[in-house]
mmCIF file of C-alpha atoms in Angstrom:
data_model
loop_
_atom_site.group_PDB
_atom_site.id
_atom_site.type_symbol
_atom_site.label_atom_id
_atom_site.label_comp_id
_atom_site.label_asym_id
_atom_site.label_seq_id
_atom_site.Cartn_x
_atom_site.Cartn_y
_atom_site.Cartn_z
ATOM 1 C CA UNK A 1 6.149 -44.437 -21.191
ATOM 2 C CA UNK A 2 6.372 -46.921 -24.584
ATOM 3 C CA UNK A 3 2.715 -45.722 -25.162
ATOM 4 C CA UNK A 4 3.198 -42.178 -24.794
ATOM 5 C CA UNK A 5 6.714 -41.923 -26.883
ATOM 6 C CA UNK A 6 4.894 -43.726 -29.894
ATOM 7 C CA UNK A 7 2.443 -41.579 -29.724
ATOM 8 C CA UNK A 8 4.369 -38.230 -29.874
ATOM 9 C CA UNK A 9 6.745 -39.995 -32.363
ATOM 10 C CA UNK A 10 3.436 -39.883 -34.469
ATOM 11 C CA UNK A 11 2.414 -36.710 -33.994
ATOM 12 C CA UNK A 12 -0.456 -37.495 -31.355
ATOM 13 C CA UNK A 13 -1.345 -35.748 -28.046
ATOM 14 C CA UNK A 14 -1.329 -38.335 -24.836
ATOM 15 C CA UNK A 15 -4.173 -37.822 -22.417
ATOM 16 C CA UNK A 16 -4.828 -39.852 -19.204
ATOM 17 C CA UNK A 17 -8.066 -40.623 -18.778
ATOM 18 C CA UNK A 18 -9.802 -41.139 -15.349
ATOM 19 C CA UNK A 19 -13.539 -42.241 -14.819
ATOM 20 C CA UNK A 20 -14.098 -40.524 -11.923
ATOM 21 C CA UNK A 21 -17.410 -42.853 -10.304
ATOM 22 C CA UNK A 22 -16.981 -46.020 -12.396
ATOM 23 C CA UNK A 23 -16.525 -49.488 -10.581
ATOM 24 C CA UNK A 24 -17.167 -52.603 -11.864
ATOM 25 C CA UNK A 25 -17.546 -54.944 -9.198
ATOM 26 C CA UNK A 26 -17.358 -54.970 -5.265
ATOM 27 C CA UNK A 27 -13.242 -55.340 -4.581
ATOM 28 C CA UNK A 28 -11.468 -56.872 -1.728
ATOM 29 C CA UNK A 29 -9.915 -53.614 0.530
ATOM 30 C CA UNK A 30 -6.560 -54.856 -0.723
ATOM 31 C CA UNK A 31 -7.864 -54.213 -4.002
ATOM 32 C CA UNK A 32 -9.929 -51.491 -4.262
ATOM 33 C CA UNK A 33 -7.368 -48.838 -2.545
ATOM 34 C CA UNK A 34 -8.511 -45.392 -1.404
ATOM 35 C CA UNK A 35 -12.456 -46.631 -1.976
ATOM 36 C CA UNK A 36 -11.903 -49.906 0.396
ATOM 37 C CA UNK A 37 -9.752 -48.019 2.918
ATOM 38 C CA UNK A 38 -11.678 -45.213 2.946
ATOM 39 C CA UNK A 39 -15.881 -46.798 3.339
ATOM 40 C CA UNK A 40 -16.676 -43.256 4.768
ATOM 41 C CA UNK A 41 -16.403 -41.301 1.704
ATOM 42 C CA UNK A 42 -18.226 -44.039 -0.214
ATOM 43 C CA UNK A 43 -21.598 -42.764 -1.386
ATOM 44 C CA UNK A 44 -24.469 -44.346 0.668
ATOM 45 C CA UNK A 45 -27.169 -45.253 -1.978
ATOM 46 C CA UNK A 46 -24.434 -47.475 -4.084
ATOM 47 C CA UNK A 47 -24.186 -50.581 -1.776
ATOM 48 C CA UNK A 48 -23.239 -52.836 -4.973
ATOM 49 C CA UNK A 49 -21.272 -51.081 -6.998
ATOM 50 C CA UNK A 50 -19.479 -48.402 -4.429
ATOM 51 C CA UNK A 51 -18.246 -45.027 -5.911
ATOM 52 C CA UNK A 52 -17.034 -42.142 -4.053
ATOM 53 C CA UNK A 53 -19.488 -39.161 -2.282
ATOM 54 C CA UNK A 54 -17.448 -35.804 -3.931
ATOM 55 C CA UNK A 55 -19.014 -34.045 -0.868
ATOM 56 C CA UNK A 56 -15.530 -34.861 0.882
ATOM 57 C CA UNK A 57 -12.672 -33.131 0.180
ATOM 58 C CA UNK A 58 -10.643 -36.326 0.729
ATOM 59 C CA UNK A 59 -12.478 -37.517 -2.575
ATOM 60 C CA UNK A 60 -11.664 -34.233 -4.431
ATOM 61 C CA UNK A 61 -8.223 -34.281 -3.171
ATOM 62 C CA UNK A 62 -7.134 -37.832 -3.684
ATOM 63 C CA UNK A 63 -8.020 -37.661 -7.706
ATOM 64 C CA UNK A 64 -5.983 -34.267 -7.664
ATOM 65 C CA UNK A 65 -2.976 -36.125 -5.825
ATOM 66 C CA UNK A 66 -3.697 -38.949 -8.603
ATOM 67 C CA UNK A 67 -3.488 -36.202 -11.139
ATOM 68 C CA UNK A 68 -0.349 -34.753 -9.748
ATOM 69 C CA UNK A 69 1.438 -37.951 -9.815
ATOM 70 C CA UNK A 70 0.278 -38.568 -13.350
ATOM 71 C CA UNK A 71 1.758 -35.296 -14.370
ATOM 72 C CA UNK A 72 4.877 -34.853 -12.868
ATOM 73 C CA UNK A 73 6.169 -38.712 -13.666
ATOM 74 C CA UNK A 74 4.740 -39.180 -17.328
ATOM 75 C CA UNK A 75 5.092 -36.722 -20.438
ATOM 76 C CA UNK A 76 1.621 -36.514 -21.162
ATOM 77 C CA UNK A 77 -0.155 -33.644 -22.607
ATOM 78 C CA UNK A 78 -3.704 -33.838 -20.360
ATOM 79 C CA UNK A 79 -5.981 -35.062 -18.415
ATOM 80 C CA UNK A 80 -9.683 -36.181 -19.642
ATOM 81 C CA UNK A 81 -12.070 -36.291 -16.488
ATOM 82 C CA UNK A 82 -14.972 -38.605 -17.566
ATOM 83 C CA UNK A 83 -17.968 -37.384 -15.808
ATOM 84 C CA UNK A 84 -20.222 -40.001 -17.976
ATOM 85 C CA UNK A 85 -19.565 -42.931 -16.623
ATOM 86 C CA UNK A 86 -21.615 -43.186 -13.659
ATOM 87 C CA UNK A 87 -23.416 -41.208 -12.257
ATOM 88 C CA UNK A 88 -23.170 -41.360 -8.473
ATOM 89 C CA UNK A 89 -21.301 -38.486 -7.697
ATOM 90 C CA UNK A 90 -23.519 -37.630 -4.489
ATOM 91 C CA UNK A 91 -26.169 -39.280 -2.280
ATOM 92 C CA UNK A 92 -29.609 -38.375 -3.921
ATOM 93 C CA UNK A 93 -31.330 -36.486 -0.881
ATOM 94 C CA UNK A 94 -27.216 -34.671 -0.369
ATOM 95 C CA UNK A 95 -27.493 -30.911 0.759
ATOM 96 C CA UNK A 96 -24.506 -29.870 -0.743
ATOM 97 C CA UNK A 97 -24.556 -27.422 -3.447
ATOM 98 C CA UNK A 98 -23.616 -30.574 -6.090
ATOM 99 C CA UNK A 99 -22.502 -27.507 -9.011
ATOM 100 C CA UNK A 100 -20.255 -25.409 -6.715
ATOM 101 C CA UNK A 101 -18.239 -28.586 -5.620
ATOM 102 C CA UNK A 102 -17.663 -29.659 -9.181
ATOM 103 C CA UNK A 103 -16.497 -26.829 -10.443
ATOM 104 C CA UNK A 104 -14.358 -26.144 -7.231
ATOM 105 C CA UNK A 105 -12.742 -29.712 -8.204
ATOM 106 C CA UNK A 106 -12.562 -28.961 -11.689
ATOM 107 C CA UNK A 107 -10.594 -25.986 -11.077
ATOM 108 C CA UNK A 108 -8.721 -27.923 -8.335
ATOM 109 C CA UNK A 109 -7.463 -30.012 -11.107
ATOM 110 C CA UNK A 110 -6.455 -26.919 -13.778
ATOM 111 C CA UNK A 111 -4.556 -25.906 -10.649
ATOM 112 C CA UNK A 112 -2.537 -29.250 -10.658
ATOM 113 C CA UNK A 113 -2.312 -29.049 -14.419
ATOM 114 C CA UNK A 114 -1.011 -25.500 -14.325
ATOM 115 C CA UNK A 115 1.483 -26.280 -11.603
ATOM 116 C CA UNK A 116 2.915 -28.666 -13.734
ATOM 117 C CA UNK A 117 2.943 -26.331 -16.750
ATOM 118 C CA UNK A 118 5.292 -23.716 -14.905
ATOM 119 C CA UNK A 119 7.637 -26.628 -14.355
ATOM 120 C CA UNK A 120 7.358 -28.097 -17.543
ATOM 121 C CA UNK A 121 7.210 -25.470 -20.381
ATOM 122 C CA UNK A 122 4.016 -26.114 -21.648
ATOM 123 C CA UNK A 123 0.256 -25.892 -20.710
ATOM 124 C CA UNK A 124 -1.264 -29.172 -20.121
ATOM 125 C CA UNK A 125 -4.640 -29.418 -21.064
ATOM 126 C CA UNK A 126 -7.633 -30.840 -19.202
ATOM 127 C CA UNK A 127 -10.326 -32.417 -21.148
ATOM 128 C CA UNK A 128 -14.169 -33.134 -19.944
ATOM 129 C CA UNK A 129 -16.253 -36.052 -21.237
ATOM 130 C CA UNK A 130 -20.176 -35.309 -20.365
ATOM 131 C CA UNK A 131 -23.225 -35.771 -20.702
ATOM 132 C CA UNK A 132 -25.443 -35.132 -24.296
ATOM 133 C CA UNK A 133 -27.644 -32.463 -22.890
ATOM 134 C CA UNK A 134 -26.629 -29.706 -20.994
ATOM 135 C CA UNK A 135 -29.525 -30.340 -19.168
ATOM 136 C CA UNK A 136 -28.598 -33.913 -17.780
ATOM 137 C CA UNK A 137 -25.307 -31.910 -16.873
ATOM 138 C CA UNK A 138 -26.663 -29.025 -15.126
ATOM 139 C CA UNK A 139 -28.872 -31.752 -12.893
ATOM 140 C CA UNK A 140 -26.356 -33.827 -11.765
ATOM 141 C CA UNK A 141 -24.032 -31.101 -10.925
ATOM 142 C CA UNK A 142 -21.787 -30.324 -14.281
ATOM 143 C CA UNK A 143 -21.683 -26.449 -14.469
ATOM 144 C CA UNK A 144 -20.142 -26.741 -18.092
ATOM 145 C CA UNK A 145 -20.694 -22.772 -18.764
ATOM 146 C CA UNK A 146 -18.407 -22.160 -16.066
ATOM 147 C CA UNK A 147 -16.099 -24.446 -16.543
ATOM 148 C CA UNK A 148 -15.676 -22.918 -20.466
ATOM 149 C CA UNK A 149 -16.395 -19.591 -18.824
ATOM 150 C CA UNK A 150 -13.632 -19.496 -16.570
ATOM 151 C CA UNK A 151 -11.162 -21.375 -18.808
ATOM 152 C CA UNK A 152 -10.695 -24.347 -17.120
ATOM 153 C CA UNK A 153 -11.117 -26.814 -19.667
ATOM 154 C CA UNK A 154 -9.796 -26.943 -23.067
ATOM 155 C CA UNK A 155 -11.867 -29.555 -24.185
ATOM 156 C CA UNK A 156 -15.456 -30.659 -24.085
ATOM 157 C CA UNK A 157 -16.875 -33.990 -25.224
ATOM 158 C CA UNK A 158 -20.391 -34.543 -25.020
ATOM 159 C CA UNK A 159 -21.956 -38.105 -25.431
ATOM 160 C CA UNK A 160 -23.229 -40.888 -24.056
ATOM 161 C CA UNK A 161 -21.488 -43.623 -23.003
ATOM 162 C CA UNK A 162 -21.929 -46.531 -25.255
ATOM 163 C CA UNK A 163 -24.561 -44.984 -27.918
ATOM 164 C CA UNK A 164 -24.562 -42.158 -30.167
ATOM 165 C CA UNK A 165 -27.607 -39.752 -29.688
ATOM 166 C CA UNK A 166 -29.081 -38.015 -32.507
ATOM 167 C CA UNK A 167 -31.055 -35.868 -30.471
ATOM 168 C CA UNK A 168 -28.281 -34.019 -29.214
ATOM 169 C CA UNK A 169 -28.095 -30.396 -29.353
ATOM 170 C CA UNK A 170 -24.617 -29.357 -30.432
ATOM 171 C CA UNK A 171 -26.140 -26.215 -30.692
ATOM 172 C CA UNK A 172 -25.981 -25.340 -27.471
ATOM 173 C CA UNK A 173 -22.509 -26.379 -26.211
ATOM 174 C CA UNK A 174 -20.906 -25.533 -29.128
ATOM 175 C CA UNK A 175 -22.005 -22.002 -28.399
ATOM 176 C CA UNK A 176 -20.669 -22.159 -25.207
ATOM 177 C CA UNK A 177 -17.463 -23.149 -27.261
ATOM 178 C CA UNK A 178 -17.448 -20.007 -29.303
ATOM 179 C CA UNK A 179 -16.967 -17.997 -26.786
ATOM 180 C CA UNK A 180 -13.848 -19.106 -25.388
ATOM 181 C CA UNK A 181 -10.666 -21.231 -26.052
ATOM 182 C CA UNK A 182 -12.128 -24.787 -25.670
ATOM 183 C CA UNK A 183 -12.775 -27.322 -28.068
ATOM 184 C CA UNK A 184 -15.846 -28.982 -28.819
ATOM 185 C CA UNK A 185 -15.823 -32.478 -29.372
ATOM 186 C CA UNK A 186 -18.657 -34.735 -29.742
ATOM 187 C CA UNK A 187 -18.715 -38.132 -29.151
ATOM 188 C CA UNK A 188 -19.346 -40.586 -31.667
ATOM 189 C CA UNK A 189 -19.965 -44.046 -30.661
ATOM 190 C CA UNK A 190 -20.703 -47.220 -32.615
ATOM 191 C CA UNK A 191 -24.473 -48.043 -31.817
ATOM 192 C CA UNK A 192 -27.651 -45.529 -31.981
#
């Protein structure tokens, strides 16, 4: 609450941000919550570093209950879903159609978002952090054209996640971009 008052004092939006695959180390169940509770909806190729299969719906819904909580007890003005880091978001050889289920849970989370705008007064936005080519998004399952398409984010930041990449094509997100209400945001970071 201290962090997100100084930063409207100042002027500044307040986004949460949630990496949605990225674990550091293997955790004691006590520690690791939902992902040690819940081995079943881990995703079976990551037996060091566990992340969560988004086949289940229990995944999808548990970040939306996260995101629900988030908005309805803090004043903040977003949510950034970081897509980046990690990328483990289904078993390799998974059947599932990998770009319908992230956008369904994309739009899953504008839903929260929204909900809490009708109570609140004001839209809250929902951010995206992905990959540098829409290519590397389209194969592991980020439909960014939809998701600017169908309005459900208002802003997209493409970029790896520790290096800047001078190959990327801004080009072709930032069309995507043009045609809609979101912002485009490239990453910078501080190595090349």
């Amino acid at each position: 609450e201290i962090m997100i008052d100084q930063a409207h004092k100042r002027g500044m939006k307040f986004f949460c941000k949630l990496r949605l695959t990225d674990w550091h180390r293997k955790r004691s169940i006590a520690e690791s919550g939902f992902i040690g509770r819940h081995p079943e909806f881990c995703n079976p190729d990551r037996k060091t570093r566990q992340t969560l299969d988004y086949s289940h719906q229990e995944v999808r819904d548990y970040h939306a209950d996260l995101i629900r909580e988030l908005s309805s007890r803090f004043d903040i003005d977003g949510i950034t879903l970081n897509f980046t880091r990690g990328l483990a978001y289904f078993p390799k050889n998974t059947k599932v159609n990998r770009h319908v289920i992230l956008t369904d849970f994309v739009r899953q989370i504008r839903d929260v978002l929204d909900d809490q705008t009708r109570t609140g007064g004001r839209r809250l936005q929902l951010n995206a952090i992905v990959w540098p080519h829409l290519g590397q998004c389209n194969h592991y399952g980020a439909d960014v054209a939809t998701w600017i398409g169908d309005d459900l984010v208002d802003h997209l930041c493409p970029g790896n996640t520790h290096t800047s990449d001078p190959a990327m094509d801004h080009e072709a997100f930032s069309a995507l971009c043009r045609q809609s209400q979101c912002k485009y945001f490239p990453m910078l970071q501080p190595t090349l």
